[in-house]
PDB file of C-alpha atoms in Angstrom:
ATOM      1  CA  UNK A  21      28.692  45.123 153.202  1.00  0.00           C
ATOM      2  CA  UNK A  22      28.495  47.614 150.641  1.00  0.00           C
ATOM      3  CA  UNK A  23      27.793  46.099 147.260  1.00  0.00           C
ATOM      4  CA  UNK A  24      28.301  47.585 144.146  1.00  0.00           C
ATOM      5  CA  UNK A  25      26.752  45.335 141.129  1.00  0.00           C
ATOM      6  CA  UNK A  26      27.686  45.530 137.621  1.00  0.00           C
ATOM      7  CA  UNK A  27      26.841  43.142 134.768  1.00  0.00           C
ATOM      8  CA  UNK A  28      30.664  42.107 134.001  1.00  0.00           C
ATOM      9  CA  UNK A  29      29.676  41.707 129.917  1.00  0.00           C
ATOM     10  CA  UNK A  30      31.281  42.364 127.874  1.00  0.00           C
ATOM     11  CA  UNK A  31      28.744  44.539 125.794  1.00  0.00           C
ATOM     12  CA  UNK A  32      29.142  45.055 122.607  1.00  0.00           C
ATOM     13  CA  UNK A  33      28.048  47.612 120.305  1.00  0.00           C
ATOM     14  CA  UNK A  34      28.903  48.853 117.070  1.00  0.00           C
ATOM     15  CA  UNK A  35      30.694  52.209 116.317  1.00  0.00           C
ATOM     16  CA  UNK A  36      28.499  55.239 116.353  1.00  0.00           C
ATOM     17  CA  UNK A  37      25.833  53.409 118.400  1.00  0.00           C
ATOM     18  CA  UNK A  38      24.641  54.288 121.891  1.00  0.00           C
ATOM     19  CA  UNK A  39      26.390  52.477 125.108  1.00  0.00           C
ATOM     20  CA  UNK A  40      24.220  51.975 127.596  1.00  0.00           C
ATOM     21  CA  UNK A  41      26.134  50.932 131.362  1.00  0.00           C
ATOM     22  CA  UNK A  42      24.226  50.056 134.313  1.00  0.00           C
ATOM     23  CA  UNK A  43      25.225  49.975 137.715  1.00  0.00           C
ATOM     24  CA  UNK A  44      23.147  49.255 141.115  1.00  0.00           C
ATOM     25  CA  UNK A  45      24.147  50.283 144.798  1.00  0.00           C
ATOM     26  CA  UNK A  46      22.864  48.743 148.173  1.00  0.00           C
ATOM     27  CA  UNK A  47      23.906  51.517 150.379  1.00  0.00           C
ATOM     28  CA  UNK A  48      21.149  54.403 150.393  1.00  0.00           C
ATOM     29  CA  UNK A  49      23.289  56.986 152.201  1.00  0.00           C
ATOM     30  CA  UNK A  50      25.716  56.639 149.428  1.00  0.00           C
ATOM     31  CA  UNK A  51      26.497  60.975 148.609  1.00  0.00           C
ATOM     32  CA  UNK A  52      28.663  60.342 144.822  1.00  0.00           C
ATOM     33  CA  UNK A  53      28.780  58.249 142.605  1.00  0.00           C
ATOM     34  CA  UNK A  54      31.491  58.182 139.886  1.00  0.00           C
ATOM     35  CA  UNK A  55      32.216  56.016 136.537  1.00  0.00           C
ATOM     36  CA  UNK A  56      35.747  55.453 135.453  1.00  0.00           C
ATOM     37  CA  UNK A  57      37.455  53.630 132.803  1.00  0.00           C
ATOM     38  CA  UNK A  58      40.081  51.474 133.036  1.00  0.00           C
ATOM     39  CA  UNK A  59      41.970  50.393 130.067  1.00  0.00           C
ATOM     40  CA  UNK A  60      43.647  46.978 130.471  1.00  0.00           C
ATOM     41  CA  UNK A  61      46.847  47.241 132.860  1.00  0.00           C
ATOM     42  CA  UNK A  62      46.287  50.824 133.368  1.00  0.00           C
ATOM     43  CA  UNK A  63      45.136  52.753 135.796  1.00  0.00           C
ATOM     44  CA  UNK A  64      41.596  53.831 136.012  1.00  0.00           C
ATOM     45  CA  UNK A  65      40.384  57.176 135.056  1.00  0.00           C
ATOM     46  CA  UNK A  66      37.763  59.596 135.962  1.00  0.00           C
ATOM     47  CA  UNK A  67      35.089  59.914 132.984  1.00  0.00           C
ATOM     48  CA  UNK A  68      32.108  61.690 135.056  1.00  0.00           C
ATOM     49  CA  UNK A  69      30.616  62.271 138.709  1.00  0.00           C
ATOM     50  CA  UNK A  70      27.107  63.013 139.839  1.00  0.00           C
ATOM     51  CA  UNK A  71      25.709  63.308 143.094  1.00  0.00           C
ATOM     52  CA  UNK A  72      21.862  64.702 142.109  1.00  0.00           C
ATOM     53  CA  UNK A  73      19.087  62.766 141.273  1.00  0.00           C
ATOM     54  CA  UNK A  74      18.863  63.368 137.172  1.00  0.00           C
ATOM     55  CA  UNK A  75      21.042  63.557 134.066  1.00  0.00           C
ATOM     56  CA  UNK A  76      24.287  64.959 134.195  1.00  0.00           C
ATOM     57  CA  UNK A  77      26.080  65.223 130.128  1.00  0.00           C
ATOM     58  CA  UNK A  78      29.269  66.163 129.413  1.00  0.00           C
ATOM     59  CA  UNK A  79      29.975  65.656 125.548  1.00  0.00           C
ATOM     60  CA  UNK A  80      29.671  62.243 124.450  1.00  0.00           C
ATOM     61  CA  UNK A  81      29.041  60.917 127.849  1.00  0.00           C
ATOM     62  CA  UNK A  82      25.404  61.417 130.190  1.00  0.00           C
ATOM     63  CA  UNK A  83      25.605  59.961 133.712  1.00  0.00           C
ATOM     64  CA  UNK A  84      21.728  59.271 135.143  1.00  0.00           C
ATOM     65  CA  UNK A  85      21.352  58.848 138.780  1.00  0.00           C
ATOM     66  CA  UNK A  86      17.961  57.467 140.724  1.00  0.00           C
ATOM     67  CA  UNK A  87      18.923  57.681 144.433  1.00  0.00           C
ATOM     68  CA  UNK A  88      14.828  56.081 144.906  1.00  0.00           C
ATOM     69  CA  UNK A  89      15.968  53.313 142.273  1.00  0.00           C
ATOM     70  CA  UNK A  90      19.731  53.049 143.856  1.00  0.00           C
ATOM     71  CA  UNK A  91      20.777  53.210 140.187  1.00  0.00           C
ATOM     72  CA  UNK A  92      23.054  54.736 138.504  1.00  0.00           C
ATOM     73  CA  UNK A  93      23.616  54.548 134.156  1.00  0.00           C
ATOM     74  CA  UNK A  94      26.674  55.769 131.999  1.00  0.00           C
ATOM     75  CA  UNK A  95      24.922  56.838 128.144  1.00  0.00           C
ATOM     76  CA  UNK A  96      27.764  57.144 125.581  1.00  0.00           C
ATOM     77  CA  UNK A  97      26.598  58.332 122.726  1.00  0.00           C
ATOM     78  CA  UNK A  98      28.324  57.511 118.769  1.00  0.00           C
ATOM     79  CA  UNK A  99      30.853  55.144 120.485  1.00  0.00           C
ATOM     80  CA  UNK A 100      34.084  54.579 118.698  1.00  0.00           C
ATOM     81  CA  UNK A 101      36.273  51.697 119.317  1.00  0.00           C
ATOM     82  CA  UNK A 102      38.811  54.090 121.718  1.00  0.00           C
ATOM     83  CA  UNK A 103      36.239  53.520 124.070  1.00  0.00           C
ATOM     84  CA  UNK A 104      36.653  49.679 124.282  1.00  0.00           C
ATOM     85  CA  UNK A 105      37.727  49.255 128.074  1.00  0.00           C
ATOM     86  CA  UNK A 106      36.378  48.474 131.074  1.00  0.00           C
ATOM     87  CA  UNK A 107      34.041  50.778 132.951  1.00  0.00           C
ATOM     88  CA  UNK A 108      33.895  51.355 136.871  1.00  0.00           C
ATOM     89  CA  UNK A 109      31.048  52.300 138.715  1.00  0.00           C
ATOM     90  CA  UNK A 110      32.170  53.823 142.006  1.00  0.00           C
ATOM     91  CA  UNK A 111      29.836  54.786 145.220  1.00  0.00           C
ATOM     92  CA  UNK A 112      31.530  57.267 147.503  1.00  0.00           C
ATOM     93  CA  UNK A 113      29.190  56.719 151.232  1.00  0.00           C
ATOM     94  CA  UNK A 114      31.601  59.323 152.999  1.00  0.00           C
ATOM     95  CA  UNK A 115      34.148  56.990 153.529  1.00  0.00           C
ATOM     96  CA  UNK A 116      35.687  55.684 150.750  1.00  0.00           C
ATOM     97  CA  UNK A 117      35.075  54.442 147.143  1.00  0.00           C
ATOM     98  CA  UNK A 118      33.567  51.390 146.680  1.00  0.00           C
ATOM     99  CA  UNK A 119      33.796  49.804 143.117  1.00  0.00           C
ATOM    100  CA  UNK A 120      31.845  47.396 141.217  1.00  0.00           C
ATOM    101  CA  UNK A 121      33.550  44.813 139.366  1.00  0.00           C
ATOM    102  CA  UNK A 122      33.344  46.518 136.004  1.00  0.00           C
ATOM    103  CA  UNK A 123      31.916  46.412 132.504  1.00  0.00           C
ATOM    104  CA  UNK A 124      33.584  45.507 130.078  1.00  0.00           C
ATOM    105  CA  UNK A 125      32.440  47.191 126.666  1.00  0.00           C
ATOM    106  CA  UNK A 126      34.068  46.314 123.238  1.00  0.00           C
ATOM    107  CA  UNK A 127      33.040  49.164 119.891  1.00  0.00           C
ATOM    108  CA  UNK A 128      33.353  46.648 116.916  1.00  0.00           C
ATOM    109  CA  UNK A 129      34.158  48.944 114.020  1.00  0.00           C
TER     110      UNK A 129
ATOM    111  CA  UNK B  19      42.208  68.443 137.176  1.00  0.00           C
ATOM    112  CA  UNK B  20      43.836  67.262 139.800  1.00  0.00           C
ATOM    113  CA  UNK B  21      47.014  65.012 139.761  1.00  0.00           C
ATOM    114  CA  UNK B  22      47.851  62.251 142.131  1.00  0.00           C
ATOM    115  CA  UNK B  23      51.514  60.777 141.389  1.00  0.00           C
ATOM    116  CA  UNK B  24      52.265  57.584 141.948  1.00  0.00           C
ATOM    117  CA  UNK B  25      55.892  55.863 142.543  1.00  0.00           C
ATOM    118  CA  UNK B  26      57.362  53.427 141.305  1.00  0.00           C
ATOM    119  CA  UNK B  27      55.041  52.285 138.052  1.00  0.00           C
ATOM    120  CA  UNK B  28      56.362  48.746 138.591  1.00  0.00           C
ATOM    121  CA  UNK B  29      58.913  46.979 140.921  1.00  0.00           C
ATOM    122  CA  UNK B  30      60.346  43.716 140.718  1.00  0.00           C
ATOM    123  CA  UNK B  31      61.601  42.419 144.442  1.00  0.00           C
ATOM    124  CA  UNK B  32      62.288  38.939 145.916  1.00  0.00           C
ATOM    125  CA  UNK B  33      60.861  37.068 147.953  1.00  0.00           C
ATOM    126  CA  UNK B  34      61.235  38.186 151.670  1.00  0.00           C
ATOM    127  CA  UNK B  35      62.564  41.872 150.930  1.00  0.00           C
ATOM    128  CA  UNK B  36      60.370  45.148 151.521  1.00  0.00           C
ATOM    129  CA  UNK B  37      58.968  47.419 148.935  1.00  0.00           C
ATOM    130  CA  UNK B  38      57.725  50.819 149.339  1.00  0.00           C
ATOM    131  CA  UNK B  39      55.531  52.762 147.114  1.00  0.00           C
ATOM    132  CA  UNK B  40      54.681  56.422 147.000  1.00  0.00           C
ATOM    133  CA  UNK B  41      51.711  58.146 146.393  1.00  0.00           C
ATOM    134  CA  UNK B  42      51.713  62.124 146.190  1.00  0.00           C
ATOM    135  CA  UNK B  43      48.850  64.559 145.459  1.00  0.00           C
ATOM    136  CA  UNK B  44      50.448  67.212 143.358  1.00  0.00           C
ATOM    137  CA  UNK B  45      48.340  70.391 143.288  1.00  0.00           C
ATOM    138  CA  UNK B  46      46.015  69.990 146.103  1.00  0.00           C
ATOM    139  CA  UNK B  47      46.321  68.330 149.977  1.00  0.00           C
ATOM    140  CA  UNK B  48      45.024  65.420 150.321  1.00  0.00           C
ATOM    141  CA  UNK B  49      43.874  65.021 154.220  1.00  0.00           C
ATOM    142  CA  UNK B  50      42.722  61.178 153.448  1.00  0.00           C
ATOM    143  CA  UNK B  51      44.383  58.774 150.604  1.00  0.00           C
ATOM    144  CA  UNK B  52      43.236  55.723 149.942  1.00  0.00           C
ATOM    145  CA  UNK B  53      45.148  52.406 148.539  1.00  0.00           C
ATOM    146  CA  UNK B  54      43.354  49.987 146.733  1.00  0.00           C
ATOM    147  CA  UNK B  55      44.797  46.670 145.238  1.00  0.00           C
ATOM    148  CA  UNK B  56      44.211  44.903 141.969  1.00  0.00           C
ATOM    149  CA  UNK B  57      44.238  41.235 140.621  1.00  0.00           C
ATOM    150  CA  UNK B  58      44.159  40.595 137.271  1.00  0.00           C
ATOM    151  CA  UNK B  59      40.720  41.004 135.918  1.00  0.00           C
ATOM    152  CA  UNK B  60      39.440  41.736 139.590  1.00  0.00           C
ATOM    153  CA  UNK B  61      37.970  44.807 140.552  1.00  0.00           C
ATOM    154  CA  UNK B  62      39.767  47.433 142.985  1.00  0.00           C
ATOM    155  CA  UNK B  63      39.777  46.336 146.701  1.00  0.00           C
ATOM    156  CA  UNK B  64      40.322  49.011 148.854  1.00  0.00           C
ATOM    157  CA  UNK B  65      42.877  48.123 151.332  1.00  0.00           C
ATOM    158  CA  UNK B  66      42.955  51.052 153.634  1.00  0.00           C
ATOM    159  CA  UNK B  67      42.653  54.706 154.326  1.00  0.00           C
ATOM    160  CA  UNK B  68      45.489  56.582 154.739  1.00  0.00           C
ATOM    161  CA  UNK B  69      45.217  59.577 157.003  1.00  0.00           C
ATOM    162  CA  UNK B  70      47.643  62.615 157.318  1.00  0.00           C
ATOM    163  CA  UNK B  71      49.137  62.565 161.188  1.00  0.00           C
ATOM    164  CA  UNK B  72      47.040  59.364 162.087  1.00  0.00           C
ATOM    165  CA  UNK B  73      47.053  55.881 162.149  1.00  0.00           C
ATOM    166  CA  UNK B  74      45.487  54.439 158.937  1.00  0.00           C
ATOM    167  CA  UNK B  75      42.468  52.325 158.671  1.00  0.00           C
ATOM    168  CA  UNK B  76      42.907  48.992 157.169  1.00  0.00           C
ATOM    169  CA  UNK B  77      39.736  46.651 156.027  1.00  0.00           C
ATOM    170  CA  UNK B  78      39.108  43.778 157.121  1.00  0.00           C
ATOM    171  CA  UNK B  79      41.486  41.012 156.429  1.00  0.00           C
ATOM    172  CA  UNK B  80      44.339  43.322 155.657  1.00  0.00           C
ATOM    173  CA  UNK B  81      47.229  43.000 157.582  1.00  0.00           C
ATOM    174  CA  UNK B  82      48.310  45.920 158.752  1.00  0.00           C
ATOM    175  CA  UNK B  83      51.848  44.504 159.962  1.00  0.00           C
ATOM    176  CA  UNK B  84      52.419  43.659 156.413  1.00  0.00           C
ATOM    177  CA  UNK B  85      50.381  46.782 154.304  1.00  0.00           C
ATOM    178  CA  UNK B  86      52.803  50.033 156.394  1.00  0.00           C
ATOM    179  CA  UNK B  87      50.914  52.688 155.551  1.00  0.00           C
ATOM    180  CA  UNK B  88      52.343  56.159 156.173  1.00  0.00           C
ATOM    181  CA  UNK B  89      51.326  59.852 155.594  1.00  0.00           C
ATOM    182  CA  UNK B  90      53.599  62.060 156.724  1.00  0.00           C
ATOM    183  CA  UNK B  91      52.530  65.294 155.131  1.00  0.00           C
ATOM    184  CA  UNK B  92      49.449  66.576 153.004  1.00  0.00           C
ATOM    185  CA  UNK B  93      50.754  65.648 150.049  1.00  0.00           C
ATOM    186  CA  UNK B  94      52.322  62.133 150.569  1.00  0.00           C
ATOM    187  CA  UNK B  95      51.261  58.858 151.117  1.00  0.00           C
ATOM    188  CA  UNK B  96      53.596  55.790 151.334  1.00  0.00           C
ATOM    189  CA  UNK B  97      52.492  52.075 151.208  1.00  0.00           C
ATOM    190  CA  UNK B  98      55.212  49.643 152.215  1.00  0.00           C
ATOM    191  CA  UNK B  99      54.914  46.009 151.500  1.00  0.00           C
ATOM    192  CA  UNK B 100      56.616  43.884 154.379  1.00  0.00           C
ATOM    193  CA  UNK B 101      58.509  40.611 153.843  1.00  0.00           C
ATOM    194  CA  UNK B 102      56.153  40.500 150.485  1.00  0.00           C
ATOM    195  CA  UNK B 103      55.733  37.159 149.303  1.00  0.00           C
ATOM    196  CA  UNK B 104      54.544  36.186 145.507  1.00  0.00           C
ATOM    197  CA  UNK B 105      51.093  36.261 146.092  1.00  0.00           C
ATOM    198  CA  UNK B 106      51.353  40.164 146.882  1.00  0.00           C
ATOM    199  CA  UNK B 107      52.176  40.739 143.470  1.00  0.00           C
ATOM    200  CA  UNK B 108      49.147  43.022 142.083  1.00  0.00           C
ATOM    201  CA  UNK B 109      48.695  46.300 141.406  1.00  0.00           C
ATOM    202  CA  UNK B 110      48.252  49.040 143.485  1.00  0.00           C
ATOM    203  CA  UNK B 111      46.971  52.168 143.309  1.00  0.00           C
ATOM    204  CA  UNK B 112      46.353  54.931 145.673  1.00  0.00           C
ATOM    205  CA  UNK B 113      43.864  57.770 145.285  1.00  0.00           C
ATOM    206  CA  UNK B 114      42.934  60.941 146.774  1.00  0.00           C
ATOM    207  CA  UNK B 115      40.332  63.750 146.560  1.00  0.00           C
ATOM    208  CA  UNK B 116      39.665  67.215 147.088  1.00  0.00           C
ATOM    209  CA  UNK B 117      36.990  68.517 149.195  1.00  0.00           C
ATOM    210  CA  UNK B 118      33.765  70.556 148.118  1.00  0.00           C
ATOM    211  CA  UNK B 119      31.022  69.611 146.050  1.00  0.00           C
ATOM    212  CA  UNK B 120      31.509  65.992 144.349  1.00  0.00           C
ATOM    213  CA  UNK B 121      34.190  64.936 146.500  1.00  0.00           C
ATOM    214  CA  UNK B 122      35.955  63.825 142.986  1.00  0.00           C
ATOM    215  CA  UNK B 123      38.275  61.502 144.044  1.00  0.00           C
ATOM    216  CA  UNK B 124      41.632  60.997 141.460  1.00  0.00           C
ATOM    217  CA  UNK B 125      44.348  57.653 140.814  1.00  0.00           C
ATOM    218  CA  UNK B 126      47.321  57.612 140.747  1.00  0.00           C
ATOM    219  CA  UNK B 127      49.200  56.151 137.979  1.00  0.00           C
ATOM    220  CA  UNK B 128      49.445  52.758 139.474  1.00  0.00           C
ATOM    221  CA  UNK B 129      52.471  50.373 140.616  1.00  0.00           C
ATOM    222  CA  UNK B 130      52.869  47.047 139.699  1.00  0.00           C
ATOM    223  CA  UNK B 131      54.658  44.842 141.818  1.00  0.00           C
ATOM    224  CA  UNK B 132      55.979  41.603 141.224  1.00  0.00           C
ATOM    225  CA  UNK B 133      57.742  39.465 143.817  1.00  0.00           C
ATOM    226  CA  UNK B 134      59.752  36.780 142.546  1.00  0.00           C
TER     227      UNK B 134
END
């Protein structure tokens, strides 16, 4: 089985503060690994990929992969409540995507 | 980026009657889609792999009787749910991805069914 762990949270943080997400993989061929968010009864959508070992940023958001570790972080910097949703890591192992079960991350204002 | 379509966004069936959702890739072709289903609150559970001219792979414990999966062309995917009863109501999404670097892999918009 390939397992996908997130901590469900919710995490909170306050606006302009630094998100910090955390995901763990058990399957070490895994190539990709992706983080979506999914707003509630909506479908999810794709923030960032990264499929080499170090940080990948794209404006407010840094993805940080350790293929040694089998980790993989989402960094979003001066959060504002827009982001409140859930966040999906996702671990493409040439197959398909496997998902965790989410974090869920509230921005109090 | 790329676009994956879904249709319908939500359905409303009885019990007993068949419901068929579409999934289409709108810019690129999609040789593999994938249909995932979501509880409330649950994470996505892939269901199967749709593959374009082949017989799909389901994971275990779907049924594949039930779950018709169907891709006729490069750009379209179809999902029917057989004789759907009210615990199929969820929602389901399909996805697909272009090849090259990152294999980035996009949803649909979703369909929520609800069997009454």
């Amino acid at each position: 089985q390939k397992e996908v762990e997130q901590n469900s949270g919710p995490l909170s943080v306050p606006e302009g503060a630094i998100a910090s997400l955390n995901c763990t993989y058990s399957d070490r061929g895994s190539q990709s690994f992706f983080w979506y968010r999914q707003y509630s009864g909506k479908s999810p959508e794709l923030i960032m990929f990264i499929y080499s070992n170090g940080d990948k940023e794209d404006g407010r958001f840094t993805a940080q992969l350790n293929k040694a570790s089998q980790y993989v972080s989402l960094l979003i910097r001066d959060s504002q409540p827009s982001d409140s949703a859930t966040y999906l890591c996702a671990v493409f192992s040439g197959y398909a995507l496997n998902f965790g079960k989410g974090t869920s991350l509230l921005v109090t204002p | 980026g790329a676009v994956v379509s879904q249709h319908p966004s939500w359905v409303i069936c009885k019990s007993g009657t068949s419901v068929k959702i579409e999934c289409r890739s709108l810019d690129f072709q999609a040789t593999t889609m994938f249909w995932y289903r979501q509880f409330p609150k649950q994470s996505l559970m892939l269901m199967a792999t749709s593959n374009e001219g082949s017989k799909a792979t389901y994971e275990q414990g779907v049924e594949k009787d039930k779950f018709l999966i169907n891709h006729a062309s490069l750009t379209l995917s179809t999902l029917t749910v057989t004789s759907a009863h009210p615990e199929d109501s969820s929602f389901y999404i399909c996805s697909a991805g272009e090849t090259g670097t990152g294999n980035t892999i996009y949803f649909g918009e979703g369909s929520w069914l609800t069997v009454v």
